[in-house]
Amino acid sequence: MSCRYAAVLFDLDGTITDSQEGIIKCVQFALQSLGIEEKDVSRLKSFIGPPLWDTFQLLYHLSDQKIDEAVDKYRQRFRVTGIYENRLYDGIQPLLEHLKKQGVKLAIASTKPLVFVEEVLRYFGIAPLFDAVCGTALDKADSDKSPLIRDALFKLNVPADRAVMIGDRRYDMEGACSVGVPSIGVLYGYGSKDELLLAGAGQLAQSVTELKELLCPCASR
């Protein structure tokens, strides 16, 4: 096998898919329902990755009731339109296919609701490439990714030190560290170099090409 790991766990948003358009438009829709006009896209990028509840509270200091209303409005648009305002990062599908051919087990570990994760994978035709898909319940608002990573390892039947977690935000790195899984932070997503390193990223990849080189060093020779 030319790959370093027996299993590779991926985050979804900002790692496999560029979901910025759909997420931002759905957040704007939700905020407008509360009488808030937000046009600062850089500010809204903070919603890509963390649970919605956390970011609505952090940026807009909404009450629990208003946050629930905002999340409901967000999902009203997301499940019909926003989920498809999305694209695979260039090179991601070939990377997944290469890993699969090498006998590597693949999983998704995302704090996005499982029903949405499964639909995104189906929409892009990559669902068959994954051996395990781990997401959250629709009413779950926990940013701790470690239970999802543990669940993925259990389903794959792979020990922590033979797997690697790939993600673009600190939640991915922190979750991996807490479970004892090596991690690679991707800089083509929505987290910064400082964010990823401070959260414990073992390695960084500037691009999907660099990610492939880190995972399968023999493949580029």
PDB file of C-alpha atoms in Angstrom:
ATOM      1  CA  MET A   1       0.000   0.000   0.000  1.00  0.00           C
ATOM      2  CA  SER A   2       1.418   3.409  -0.943  1.00  0.00           C
ATOM      3  CA  CYS A   3      -0.665   5.285   1.629  1.00  0.00           C
ATOM      4  CA  ARG A   4       0.464   5.976   5.197  1.00  0.00           C
ATOM      5  CA  TYR A   5      -2.845   5.229   6.908  1.00  0.00           C
ATOM      6  CA  ALA A   6      -5.353   2.394   7.105  1.00  0.00           C
ATOM      7  CA  ALA A   7      -8.229   4.890   7.371  1.00  0.00           C
ATOM      8  CA  VAL A   8      -8.789   8.526   6.451  1.00  0.00           C
ATOM      9  CA  LEU A   9     -11.544  10.526   8.162  1.00  0.00           C
ATOM     10  CA  PHE A  10     -12.739  13.670   6.415  1.00  0.00           C
ATOM     11  CA  ASP A  11     -14.643  16.718   7.512  1.00  0.00           C
ATOM     12  CA  LEU A  12     -17.195  17.769   4.863  1.00  0.00           C
ATOM     13  CA  ASP A  13     -17.651  21.555   4.530  1.00  0.00           C
ATOM     14  CA  GLY A  14     -14.392  23.277   3.665  1.00  0.00           C
ATOM     15  CA  THR A  15     -12.587  19.970   3.188  1.00  0.00           C
ATOM     16  CA  ILE A  16     -14.443  17.912   0.592  1.00  0.00           C
ATOM     17  CA  THR A  17     -16.942  20.515  -0.579  1.00  0.00           C
ATOM     18  CA  ASP A  18     -16.865  24.277  -0.967  1.00  0.00           C
ATOM     19  CA  SER A  19     -20.252  25.059   0.532  1.00  0.00           C
ATOM     20  CA  GLN A  20     -19.753  28.790   1.029  1.00  0.00           C
ATOM     21  CA  GLU A  21     -22.478  30.012  -1.348  1.00  0.00           C
ATOM     22  CA  GLY A  22     -25.268  27.897   0.107  1.00  0.00           C
ATOM     23  CA  ILE A  23     -24.356  28.429   3.745  1.00  0.00           C
ATOM     24  CA  ILE A  24     -23.969  32.200   3.450  1.00  0.00           C
ATOM     25  CA  LYS A  25     -27.221  32.665   1.543  1.00  0.00           C
ATOM     26  CA  CYS A  26     -29.089  30.542   4.088  1.00  0.00           C
ATOM     27  CA  VAL A  27     -27.609  32.479   7.011  1.00  0.00           C
ATOM     28  CA  GLN A  28     -28.611  35.767   5.372  1.00  0.00           C
ATOM     29  CA  PHE A  29     -32.126  34.381   4.856  1.00  0.00           C
ATOM     30  CA  ALA A  30     -32.321  33.387   8.519  1.00  0.00           C
ATOM     31  CA  LEU A  31     -31.022  36.736   9.755  1.00  0.00           C
ATOM     32  CA  GLN A  32     -33.427  38.650   7.527  1.00  0.00           C
ATOM     33  CA  SER A  33     -36.301  36.760   9.154  1.00  0.00           C
ATOM     34  CA  LEU A  34     -35.125  38.312  12.432  1.00  0.00           C
ATOM     35  CA  GLY A  35     -34.788  41.786  10.942  1.00  0.00           C
ATOM     36  CA  ILE A  36     -30.984  41.641  10.636  1.00  0.00           C
ATOM     37  CA  GLU A  37     -29.331  42.638   7.354  1.00  0.00           C
ATOM     38  CA  GLU A  38     -25.810  41.215   7.038  1.00  0.00           C
ATOM     39  CA  LYS A  39     -23.823  41.785   3.847  1.00  0.00           C
ATOM     40  CA  ASP A  40     -20.311  41.232   5.213  1.00  0.00           C
ATOM     41  CA  VAL A  41     -19.388  37.922   3.565  1.00  0.00           C
ATOM     42  CA  SER A  42     -16.118  37.644   5.486  1.00  0.00           C
ATOM     43  CA  ARG A  43     -18.100  37.753   8.736  1.00  0.00           C
ATOM     44  CA  LEU A  44     -20.556  35.148   7.491  1.00  0.00           C
ATOM     45  CA  LYS A  45     -17.751  32.743   6.575  1.00  0.00           C
ATOM     46  CA  SER A  46     -17.528  32.043  10.310  1.00  0.00           C
ATOM     47  CA  PHE A  47     -20.647  29.889   9.887  1.00  0.00           C
ATOM     48  CA  ILE A  48     -18.794  27.387   7.687  1.00  0.00           C
ATOM     49  CA  GLY A  49     -17.757  24.551   9.964  1.00  0.00           C
ATOM     50  CA  PRO A  50     -19.053  25.154  13.513  1.00  0.00           C
ATOM     51  CA  PRO A  51     -22.600  24.273  14.613  1.00  0.00           C
ATOM     52  CA  LEU A  52     -25.080  27.004  13.649  1.00  0.00           C
ATOM     53  CA  TRP A  53     -26.187  27.592  17.255  1.00  0.00           C
ATOM     54  CA  ASP A  54     -22.639  28.446  18.337  1.00  0.00           C
ATOM     55  CA  THR A  55     -22.041  31.000  15.595  1.00  0.00           C
ATOM     56  CA  PHE A  56     -25.428  32.732  15.834  1.00  0.00           C
ATOM     57  CA  GLN A  57     -24.721  33.206  19.537  1.00  0.00           C
ATOM     58  CA  LEU A  58     -21.102  34.285  19.074  1.00  0.00           C
ATOM     59  CA  LEU A  59     -21.725  36.849  16.334  1.00  0.00           C
ATOM     60  CA  TYR A  60     -25.219  38.138  17.074  1.00  0.00           C
ATOM     61  CA  HIS A  61     -25.738  37.398  20.797  1.00  0.00           C
ATOM     62  CA  LEU A  62     -29.241  36.046  20.172  1.00  0.00           C
ATOM     63  CA  SER A  63     -31.448  34.498  22.832  1.00  0.00           C
ATOM     64  CA  ASP A  64     -31.907  30.735  22.773  1.00  0.00           C
ATOM     65  CA  GLN A  65     -35.390  31.205  21.315  1.00  0.00           C
ATOM     66  CA  LYS A  66     -34.123  33.489  18.544  1.00  0.00           C
ATOM     67  CA  ILE A  67     -31.289  31.105  17.754  1.00  0.00           C
ATOM     68  CA  ASP A  68     -33.763  28.238  17.374  1.00  0.00           C
ATOM     69  CA  GLU A  69     -35.867  30.429  15.069  1.00  0.00           C
ATOM     70  CA  ALA A  70     -32.794  31.335  13.026  1.00  0.00           C
ATOM     71  CA  VAL A  71     -31.722  27.699  12.682  1.00  0.00           C
ATOM     72  CA  ASP A  72     -35.234  26.707  11.595  1.00  0.00           C
ATOM     73  CA  LYS A  73     -35.259  29.451   8.943  1.00  0.00           C
ATOM     74  CA  TYR A  74     -31.761  28.499   7.797  1.00  0.00           C
ATOM     75  CA  ARG A  75     -32.782  24.889   7.286  1.00  0.00           C
ATOM     76  CA  GLN A  76     -36.012  25.879   5.582  1.00  0.00           C
ATOM     77  CA  ARG A  77     -33.946  27.287   2.712  1.00  0.00           C
ATOM     78  CA  PHE A  78     -30.990  24.917   3.045  1.00  0.00           C
ATOM     79  CA  ARG A  79     -32.849  21.641   2.609  1.00  0.00           C
ATOM     80  CA  VAL A  80     -34.498  22.858  -0.628  1.00  0.00           C
ATOM     81  CA  THR A  81     -31.879  25.118  -2.244  1.00  0.00           C
ATOM     82  CA  GLY A  82     -28.789  25.830  -0.149  1.00  0.00           C
ATOM     83  CA  ILE A  83     -27.601  22.245   0.087  1.00  0.00           C
ATOM     84  CA  TYR A  84     -27.082  22.220  -3.689  1.00  0.00           C
ATOM     85  CA  GLU A  85     -25.301  25.603  -3.859  1.00  0.00           C
ATOM     86  CA  ASN A  86     -22.134  23.654  -3.355  1.00  0.00           C
ATOM     87  CA  ARG A  87     -19.232  22.087  -5.279  1.00  0.00           C
ATOM     88  CA  LEU A  88     -16.514  19.500  -4.820  1.00  0.00           C
ATOM     89  CA  TYR A  89     -13.023  20.929  -4.450  1.00  0.00           C
ATOM     90  CA  ASP A  90     -10.908  20.290  -7.527  1.00  0.00           C
ATOM     91  CA  GLY A  91      -9.076  16.993  -7.214  1.00  0.00           C
ATOM     92  CA  ILE A  92     -11.061  15.682  -4.252  1.00  0.00           C
ATOM     93  CA  GLN A  93     -12.974  12.944  -6.081  1.00  0.00           C
ATOM     94  CA  PRO A  94      -9.831  11.561  -7.766  1.00  0.00           C
ATOM     95  CA  LEU A  95      -8.103  11.578  -4.361  1.00  0.00           C
ATOM     96  CA  LEU A  96     -10.959   9.649  -2.762  1.00  0.00           C
ATOM     97  CA  GLU A  97     -10.957   7.161  -5.626  1.00  0.00           C
ATOM     98  CA  HIS A  98      -7.181   6.710  -5.361  1.00  0.00           C
ATOM     99  CA  LEU A  99      -7.368   6.065  -1.624  1.00  0.00           C
ATOM    100  CA  LYS A 100     -10.168   3.570  -2.151  1.00  0.00           C
ATOM    101  CA  LYS A 101      -8.158   1.683  -4.784  1.00  0.00           C
ATOM    102  CA  GLN A 102      -5.266   1.498  -2.325  1.00  0.00           C
ATOM    103  CA  GLY A 103      -7.528  -0.274   0.174  1.00  0.00           C
ATOM    104  CA  VAL A 104      -7.807   2.675   2.559  1.00  0.00           C
ATOM    105  CA  LYS A 105     -11.037   2.876   4.548  1.00  0.00           C
ATOM    106  CA  LEU A 106     -12.807   6.239   4.215  1.00  0.00           C
ATOM    107  CA  ALA A 107     -15.198   8.019   6.561  1.00  0.00           C
ATOM    108  CA  ILE A 108     -16.933  11.348   7.069  1.00  0.00           C
ATOM    109  CA  ALA A 109     -16.964  12.920  10.536  1.00  0.00           C
ATOM    110  CA  SER A 110     -19.032  16.098  10.371  1.00  0.00           C
ATOM    111  CA  THR A 111     -21.024  18.136  12.878  1.00  0.00           C
ATOM    112  CA  LYS A 112     -23.487  18.779  10.046  1.00  0.00           C
ATOM    113  CA  PRO A 113     -26.766  16.872  10.481  1.00  0.00           C
ATOM    114  CA  LEU A 114     -26.362  13.347   9.136  1.00  0.00           C
ATOM    115  CA  VAL A 115     -29.374  13.661   6.834  1.00  0.00           C
ATOM    116  CA  PHE A 116     -27.711  16.611   5.061  1.00  0.00           C
ATOM    117  CA  VAL A 117     -24.287  14.943   4.920  1.00  0.00           C
ATOM    118  CA  GLU A 118     -25.777  11.873   3.258  1.00  0.00           C
ATOM    119  CA  GLU A 119     -27.655  13.997   0.709  1.00  0.00           C
ATOM    120  CA  VAL A 120     -24.519  15.966  -0.232  1.00  0.00           C
ATOM    121  CA  LEU A 121     -22.566  12.747  -0.776  1.00  0.00           C
ATOM    122  CA  ARG A 122     -25.418  11.291  -2.829  1.00  0.00           C
ATOM    123  CA  TYR A 123     -25.782  14.491  -4.886  1.00  0.00           C
ATOM    124  CA  PHE A 124     -22.117  14.447  -5.888  1.00  0.00           C
ATOM    125  CA  GLY A 125     -22.113  10.697  -6.507  1.00  0.00           C
ATOM    126  CA  ILE A 126     -19.379   9.944  -3.974  1.00  0.00           C
ATOM    127  CA  ALA A 127     -21.429   8.167  -1.289  1.00  0.00           C
ATOM    128  CA  PRO A 128     -20.239   4.677  -2.379  1.00  0.00           C
ATOM    129  CA  LEU A 129     -16.635   5.675  -1.681  1.00  0.00           C
ATOM    130  CA  PHE A 130     -17.232   5.965   2.082  1.00  0.00           C
ATOM    131  CA  ASP A 131     -17.256   3.055   4.488  1.00  0.00           C
ATOM    132  CA  ALA A 132     -18.759   5.122   7.327  1.00  0.00           C
ATOM    133  CA  VAL A 133     -20.632   8.421   7.487  1.00  0.00           C
ATOM    134  CA  CYS A 134     -20.966  10.084  10.888  1.00  0.00           C
ATOM    135  CA  GLY A 135     -23.010  13.231  11.433  1.00  0.00           C
ATOM    136  CA  THR A 136     -25.267  14.712  14.080  1.00  0.00           C
ATOM    137  CA  ALA A 137     -28.972  14.723  14.885  1.00  0.00           C
ATOM    138  CA  LEU A 138     -30.952  17.721  13.635  1.00  0.00           C
ATOM    139  CA  ASP A 139     -31.353  19.029  17.176  1.00  0.00           C
ATOM    140  CA  LYS A 140     -27.722  18.554  18.229  1.00  0.00           C
ATOM    141  CA  ALA A 141     -25.672  21.710  18.867  1.00  0.00           C
ATOM    142  CA  ASP A 142     -22.349  20.297  20.084  1.00  0.00           C
ATOM    143  CA  SER A 143     -19.101  21.495  18.512  1.00  0.00           C
ATOM    144  CA  ASP A 144     -17.105  18.640  20.101  1.00  0.00           C
ATOM    145  CA  LYS A 145     -16.072  16.379  17.244  1.00  0.00           C
ATOM    146  CA  SER A 146     -14.420  13.658  19.312  1.00  0.00           C
ATOM    147  CA  PRO A 147     -17.567  11.466  19.644  1.00  0.00           C
ATOM    148  CA  LEU A 148     -17.985  11.518  15.857  1.00  0.00           C
ATOM    149  CA  ILE A 149     -14.351  10.548  15.329  1.00  0.00           C
ATOM    150  CA  ARG A 150     -14.650   7.715  17.863  1.00  0.00           C
ATOM    151  CA  ASP A 151     -17.825   6.511  16.152  1.00  0.00           C
ATOM    152  CA  ALA A 152     -16.093   6.517  12.769  1.00  0.00           C
ATOM    153  CA  LEU A 153     -13.128   4.534  14.122  1.00  0.00           C
ATOM    154  CA  PHE A 154     -15.509   2.008  15.682  1.00  0.00           C
ATOM    155  CA  LYS A 155     -17.436   1.567  12.430  1.00  0.00           C
ATOM    156  CA  LEU A 156     -14.227   1.203  10.437  1.00  0.00           C
ATOM    157  CA  ASN A 157     -12.670  -1.115  13.055  1.00  0.00           C
ATOM    158  CA  VAL A 158      -9.382   0.799  12.838  1.00  0.00           C
ATOM    159  CA  PRO A 159      -7.219   1.897  15.822  1.00  0.00           C
ATOM    160  CA  ALA A 160      -6.669   5.608  16.358  1.00  0.00           C
ATOM    161  CA  ASP A 161      -2.968   5.529  15.495  1.00  0.00           C
ATOM    162  CA  ARG A 162      -3.680   3.952  12.073  1.00  0.00           C
ATOM    163  CA  ALA A 163      -6.112   6.664  11.038  1.00  0.00           C
ATOM    164  CA  VAL A 164      -5.863  10.375  10.220  1.00  0.00           C
ATOM    165  CA  MET A 165      -8.398  13.207  10.481  1.00  0.00           C
ATOM    166  CA  ILE A 166      -8.551  15.753   7.666  1.00  0.00           C
ATOM    167  CA  GLY A 167     -10.280  19.095   8.234  1.00  0.00           C
ATOM    168  CA  ASP A 168     -10.128  22.857   7.812  1.00  0.00           C
ATOM    169  CA  ARG A 169     -11.169  24.149  11.242  1.00  0.00           C
ATOM    170  CA  ARG A 170      -9.937  23.869  14.810  1.00  0.00           C
ATOM    171  CA  TYR A 171     -12.834  21.589  15.762  1.00  0.00           C
ATOM    172  CA  ASP A 172     -11.404  18.893  13.494  1.00  0.00           C
ATOM    173  CA  MET A 173      -7.912  19.179  14.965  1.00  0.00           C
ATOM    174  CA  GLU A 174      -9.093  19.379  18.589  1.00  0.00           C
ATOM    175  CA  GLY A 175     -11.361  16.370  18.137  1.00  0.00           C
ATOM    176  CA  ALA A 176      -8.554  14.348  16.593  1.00  0.00           C
ATOM    177  CA  CYS A 177      -6.118  15.272  19.366  1.00  0.00           C
ATOM    178  CA  SER A 178      -8.578  14.297  22.090  1.00  0.00           C
ATOM    179  CA  VAL A 179      -9.028  10.847  20.527  1.00  0.00           C
ATOM    180  CA  GLY A 180      -5.345  10.314  19.729  1.00  0.00           C
ATOM    181  CA  VAL A 181      -5.760  10.433  15.966  1.00  0.00           C
ATOM    182  CA  PRO A 182      -3.097  12.157  13.812  1.00  0.00           C
ATOM    183  CA  SER A 183      -4.435  15.152  11.909  1.00  0.00           C
ATOM    184  CA  ILE A 184      -3.860  17.177   8.753  1.00  0.00           C
ATOM    185  CA  GLY A 185      -5.261  20.681   8.437  1.00  0.00           C
ATOM    186  CA  VAL A 186      -6.180  21.877   4.942  1.00  0.00           C
ATOM    187  CA  LEU A 187      -5.571  25.533   4.122  1.00  0.00           C
ATOM    188  CA  TYR A 188      -7.773  25.583   1.014  1.00  0.00           C
ATOM    189  CA  GLY A 189     -10.824  25.587   3.318  1.00  0.00           C
ATOM    190  CA  TYR A 190     -11.973  28.213   5.822  1.00  0.00           C
ATOM    191  CA  GLY A 191      -9.590  27.931   8.750  1.00  0.00           C
ATOM    192  CA  SER A 192      -6.310  29.834   9.044  1.00  0.00           C
ATOM    193  CA  LYS A 193      -2.828  28.406   9.516  1.00  0.00           C
ATOM    194  CA  ASP A 194      -2.688  29.825  13.040  1.00  0.00           C
ATOM    195  CA  GLU A 195      -6.096  28.388  13.949  1.00  0.00           C
ATOM    196  CA  LEU A 196      -5.134  24.913  12.779  1.00  0.00           C
ATOM    197  CA  LEU A 197      -1.665  24.866  14.360  1.00  0.00           C
ATOM    198  CA  LEU A 198      -2.921  26.190  17.698  1.00  0.00           C
ATOM    199  CA  ALA A 199      -5.567  23.445  17.691  1.00  0.00           C
ATOM    200  CA  GLY A 200      -2.899  20.767  17.276  1.00  0.00           C
ATOM    201  CA  ALA A 201      -2.704  20.045  13.551  1.00  0.00           C
ATOM    202  CA  GLY A 202       0.111  17.581  12.929  1.00  0.00           C
ATOM    203  CA  GLN A 203       0.619  18.641   9.316  1.00  0.00           C
ATOM    204  CA  LEU A 204      -0.796  21.232   6.907  1.00  0.00           C
ATOM    205  CA  ALA A 205      -1.749  20.972   3.240  1.00  0.00           C
ATOM    206  CA  GLN A 206      -2.085  24.049   1.046  1.00  0.00           C
ATOM    207  CA  SER A 207      -3.994  22.176  -1.664  1.00  0.00           C
ATOM    208  CA  VAL A 208      -5.635  18.870  -2.509  1.00  0.00           C
ATOM    209  CA  THR A 209      -2.441  17.973  -4.385  1.00  0.00           C
ATOM    210  CA  GLU A 210      -0.364  18.530  -1.243  1.00  0.00           C
ATOM    211  CA  LEU A 211      -2.895  16.538   0.765  1.00  0.00           C
ATOM    212  CA  LYS A 212      -2.463  13.574  -1.573  1.00  0.00           C
ATOM    213  CA  GLU A 213       1.322  13.816  -1.203  1.00  0.00           C
ATOM    214  CA  LEU A 214       1.018  13.709   2.592  1.00  0.00           C
ATOM    215  CA  LEU A 215      -1.370  10.762   2.523  1.00  0.00           C
ATOM    216  CA  CYS A 216       0.284   8.777  -0.264  1.00  0.00           C
ATOM    217  CA  PRO A 217       3.893   9.933  -0.715  1.00  0.00           C
ATOM    218  CA  CYS A 218       4.690   7.148  -3.153  1.00  0.00           C
ATOM    219  CA  ALA A 219       1.882   8.169  -5.505  1.00  0.00           C
ATOM    220  CA  SER A 220       3.689  11.343  -6.642  1.00  0.00           C
ATOM    221  CA  ARG A 221       7.010   9.614  -7.396  1.00  0.00           C
TER     222      ARG A 221
END
